[in-house]
Amino acid sequence: MKKITYLLMVLCVALIAQSCEKEPESPVVPENPAEVLGGGDVANAMEFYGLWTRTSNSTYVTGPLVSNWEWRFYENGYSLRSIETYEGDKLLSLNREPIDYKFEDGKLCMKGYHESDDAWMEWDYSIEDDTLTLSTEYEGESIVWIFTRTEDADAKLVGCWDRAYTDANGRRVERHYKFHTPTYGDVYDVVYEDSGSAKVNHLFDFRYRIEGNKIVYKRLYTGHVPTEYRMNYRLVGTKLYLQEGNGQEMMYSNFYEENNLPFRP
């Protein structure tokens, strides 16, 4: 168990929230996947595109644990993996990370999105019907992960939506709702000081689903049982209108779409 935990830590890259209007380093996504993967790898990668899920069980000092995995493979050698581990109804840990992938000599190679090139790890893989099997040897121990191809939820909200307001101290604040995937995201503020500096205040991660004109979501805090909330939404072009309870409806803008920029969580 310790070896597997360490392996996950090796692959882990922190998902750092950044301002939608302050991302000149946002990667340019090529239209042709062969530009990144290489022509021979595109056919292999296409088998992976989409959402794969798995549920794993383990034991902690306090009792049994259940981990819910989501792994989405995109074009251009980029993927997103999410692991939520629960102890009963309590969220024990949350791990979300971008992972690069490529194919070499019949192997699937993966590394954290921001890790150096010497961090690539090789995995054997097979896809049969709707089942993906990944396996590798790590320090003499065999590790096997089995995933099921899963239909994804509606992606209409995927993107980064923000609105600006002035706080009690007269500072400009940008509130961001970042829907990383059709099932989860996070909320954060970018606070601008008079000096011109800015800092990011992460508020919470969330898991969501769409029901009619409502977003049903759970705020995710480790060590707590997630509580479910609901808010009304309207989507009009590049504008997202959100209303919590009987509060005022707030308008958020999709900076990426409005400036014809590629969005990558």
PDB file of N, CA and C in Angstrom, residues 5 21-22 26 31-32 42 49 62 66 79 91 102-103 105 132 152 180 199 202-203 211 219 247 256:
ATOM      1  N   THR A   5       0.905   4.241  -2.814  1.00  0.00           N
ATOM      2  CA  THR A   5       0.701   5.632  -2.417  1.00  0.00           C
ATOM      3  C   THR A   5       1.836   6.502  -2.931  1.00  0.00           C
ATOM      4  N   GLU A  21      -7.634  36.099 -16.592  1.00  0.00           N
ATOM      5  CA  GLU A  21      -7.153  37.229 -17.355  1.00  0.00           C
ATOM      6  C   GLU A  21      -5.653  37.411 -17.205  1.00  0.00           C
ATOM      7  N   LYS A  22      -4.984  36.507 -16.542  1.00  0.00           N
ATOM      8  CA  LYS A  22      -3.550  36.609 -16.323  1.00  0.00           C
ATOM      9  C   LYS A  22      -2.887  35.279 -16.657  1.00  0.00           C
ATOM     10  N   SER A  26      -0.730  30.207 -20.972  1.00  0.00           N
ATOM     11  CA  SER A  26      -1.691  29.166 -21.308  1.00  0.00           C
ATOM     12  C   SER A  26      -1.256  28.459 -22.582  1.00  0.00           C
ATOM     13  N   GLU A  31      -4.150  22.038 -33.580  1.00  0.00           N
ATOM     14  CA  GLU A  31      -5.352  21.442 -34.135  1.00  0.00           C
ATOM     15  C   GLU A  31      -5.113  19.990 -34.528  1.00  0.00           C
ATOM     16  N   ASN A  32      -3.882  19.666 -34.888  1.00  0.00           N
ATOM     17  CA  ASN A  32      -3.555  18.318 -35.339  1.00  0.00           C
ATOM     18  C   ASN A  32      -2.819  17.560 -34.236  1.00  0.00           C
ATOM     19  N   VAL A  42      -1.183   8.555 -32.994  1.00  0.00           N
ATOM     20  CA  VAL A  42      -2.549   9.102 -32.999  1.00  0.00           C
ATOM     21  C   VAL A  42      -3.578   7.978 -32.936  1.00  0.00           C
ATOM     22  N   TYR A  49      -9.317   8.332 -25.945  1.00  0.00           N
ATOM     23  CA  TYR A  49     -10.064   9.574 -25.807  1.00  0.00           C
ATOM     24  C   TYR A  49     -11.379   9.350 -25.067  1.00  0.00           C
ATOM     25  N   THR A  62      -8.258   3.651  10.296  1.00  0.00           N
ATOM     26  CA  THR A  62      -9.582   3.817  10.895  1.00  0.00           C
ATOM     27  C   THR A  62     -10.649   2.937  10.269  1.00  0.00           C
ATOM     28  N   VAL A  66     -12.921   3.938   0.189  1.00  0.00           N
ATOM     29  CA  VAL A  66     -13.352   3.770  -1.198  1.00  0.00           C
ATOM     30  C   VAL A  66     -12.832   4.956  -1.997  1.00  0.00           C
ATOM     31  N   SER A  79      -4.097  14.655 -20.387  1.00  0.00           N
ATOM     32  CA  SER A  79      -5.195  13.987 -19.689  1.00  0.00           C
ATOM     33  C   SER A  79      -5.390  14.609 -18.316  1.00  0.00           C
ATOM     34  N   LEU A  91     -15.052  12.821   3.118  1.00  0.00           N
ATOM     35  CA  LEU A  91     -13.989  12.929   2.128  1.00  0.00           C
ATOM     36  C   LEU A  91     -12.646  12.936   2.842  1.00  0.00           C
ATOM     37  N   LYS A 102       2.086   9.640 -23.822  1.00  0.00           N
ATOM     38  CA  LYS A 102       2.553   9.362 -25.178  1.00  0.00           C
ATOM     39  C   LYS A 102       2.758   7.856 -25.298  1.00  0.00           C
ATOM     40  N   PHE A 103       3.068   7.395 -26.499  1.00  0.00           N
ATOM     41  CA  PHE A 103       3.266   5.967 -26.739  1.00  0.00           C
ATOM     42  C   PHE A 103       4.647   5.749 -27.328  1.00  0.00           C
ATOM     43  N   ASP A 105       7.350   2.343 -28.205  1.00  0.00           N
ATOM     44  CA  ASP A 105       7.687   0.917 -28.204  1.00  0.00           C
ATOM     45  C   ASP A 105       6.583   0.056 -27.595  1.00  0.00           C
ATOM     46  N   LEU A 132     -10.297  -0.807 -19.880  1.00  0.00           N
ATOM     47  CA  LEU A 132      -8.902  -0.396 -20.032  1.00  0.00           C
ATOM     48  C   LEU A 132      -8.105  -0.952 -18.857  1.00  0.00           C
ATOM     49  N   ASP A 152     -19.696  10.512 -20.558  1.00  0.00           N
ATOM     50  CA  ASP A 152     -19.494  11.710 -19.753  1.00  0.00           C
ATOM     51  C   ASP A 152     -20.770  12.535 -19.669  1.00  0.00           C
ATOM     52  N   HIS A 180     -13.660  22.477 -14.568  1.00  0.00           N
ATOM     53  CA  HIS A 180     -12.582  21.761 -15.239  1.00  0.00           C
ATOM     54  C   HIS A 180     -13.111  20.707 -16.196  1.00  0.00           C
ATOM     55  N   LYS A 199      -2.986  38.182  -5.640  1.00  0.00           N
ATOM     56  CA  LYS A 199      -2.862  36.874  -5.007  1.00  0.00           C
ATOM     57  C   LYS A 199      -4.128  36.071  -5.271  1.00  0.00           C
ATOM     58  N   HIS A 202      -7.920  30.415  -2.942  1.00  0.00           N
ATOM     59  CA  HIS A 202      -8.752  29.269  -3.304  1.00  0.00           C
ATOM     60  C   HIS A 202      -9.865  29.132  -2.271  1.00  0.00           C
ATOM     61  N   LEU A 203     -11.113  29.029  -2.741  1.00  0.00           N
ATOM     62  CA  LEU A 203     -12.258  28.956  -1.841  1.00  0.00           C
ATOM     63  C   LEU A 203     -12.694  27.513  -1.601  1.00  0.00           C
ATOM     64  N   GLU A 211     -29.258  19.730 -13.420  1.00  0.00           N
ATOM     65  CA  GLU A 211     -30.644  19.261 -13.393  1.00  0.00           C
ATOM     66  C   GLU A 211     -31.542  20.397 -13.845  1.00  0.00           C
ATOM     67  N   ARG A 219     -19.690  21.068  -2.112  1.00  0.00           N
ATOM     68  CA  ARG A 219     -18.394  21.649  -1.793  1.00  0.00           C
ATOM     69  C   ARG A 219     -17.536  20.580  -1.132  1.00  0.00           C
ATOM     70  N   GLY A 247     -30.925  35.110  -3.707  1.00  0.00           N
ATOM     71  CA  GLY A 247     -29.976  36.201  -3.899  1.00  0.00           C
ATOM     72  C   GLY A 247     -30.036  36.787  -5.292  1.00  0.00           C
ATOM     73  N   TYR A 256     -11.970  33.030 -22.061  1.00  0.00           N
ATOM     74  CA  TYR A 256     -11.312  32.273 -23.122  1.00  0.00           C
ATOM     75  C   TYR A 256     -12.097  32.362 -24.427  1.00  0.00           C
TER      76      TYR A 256
END
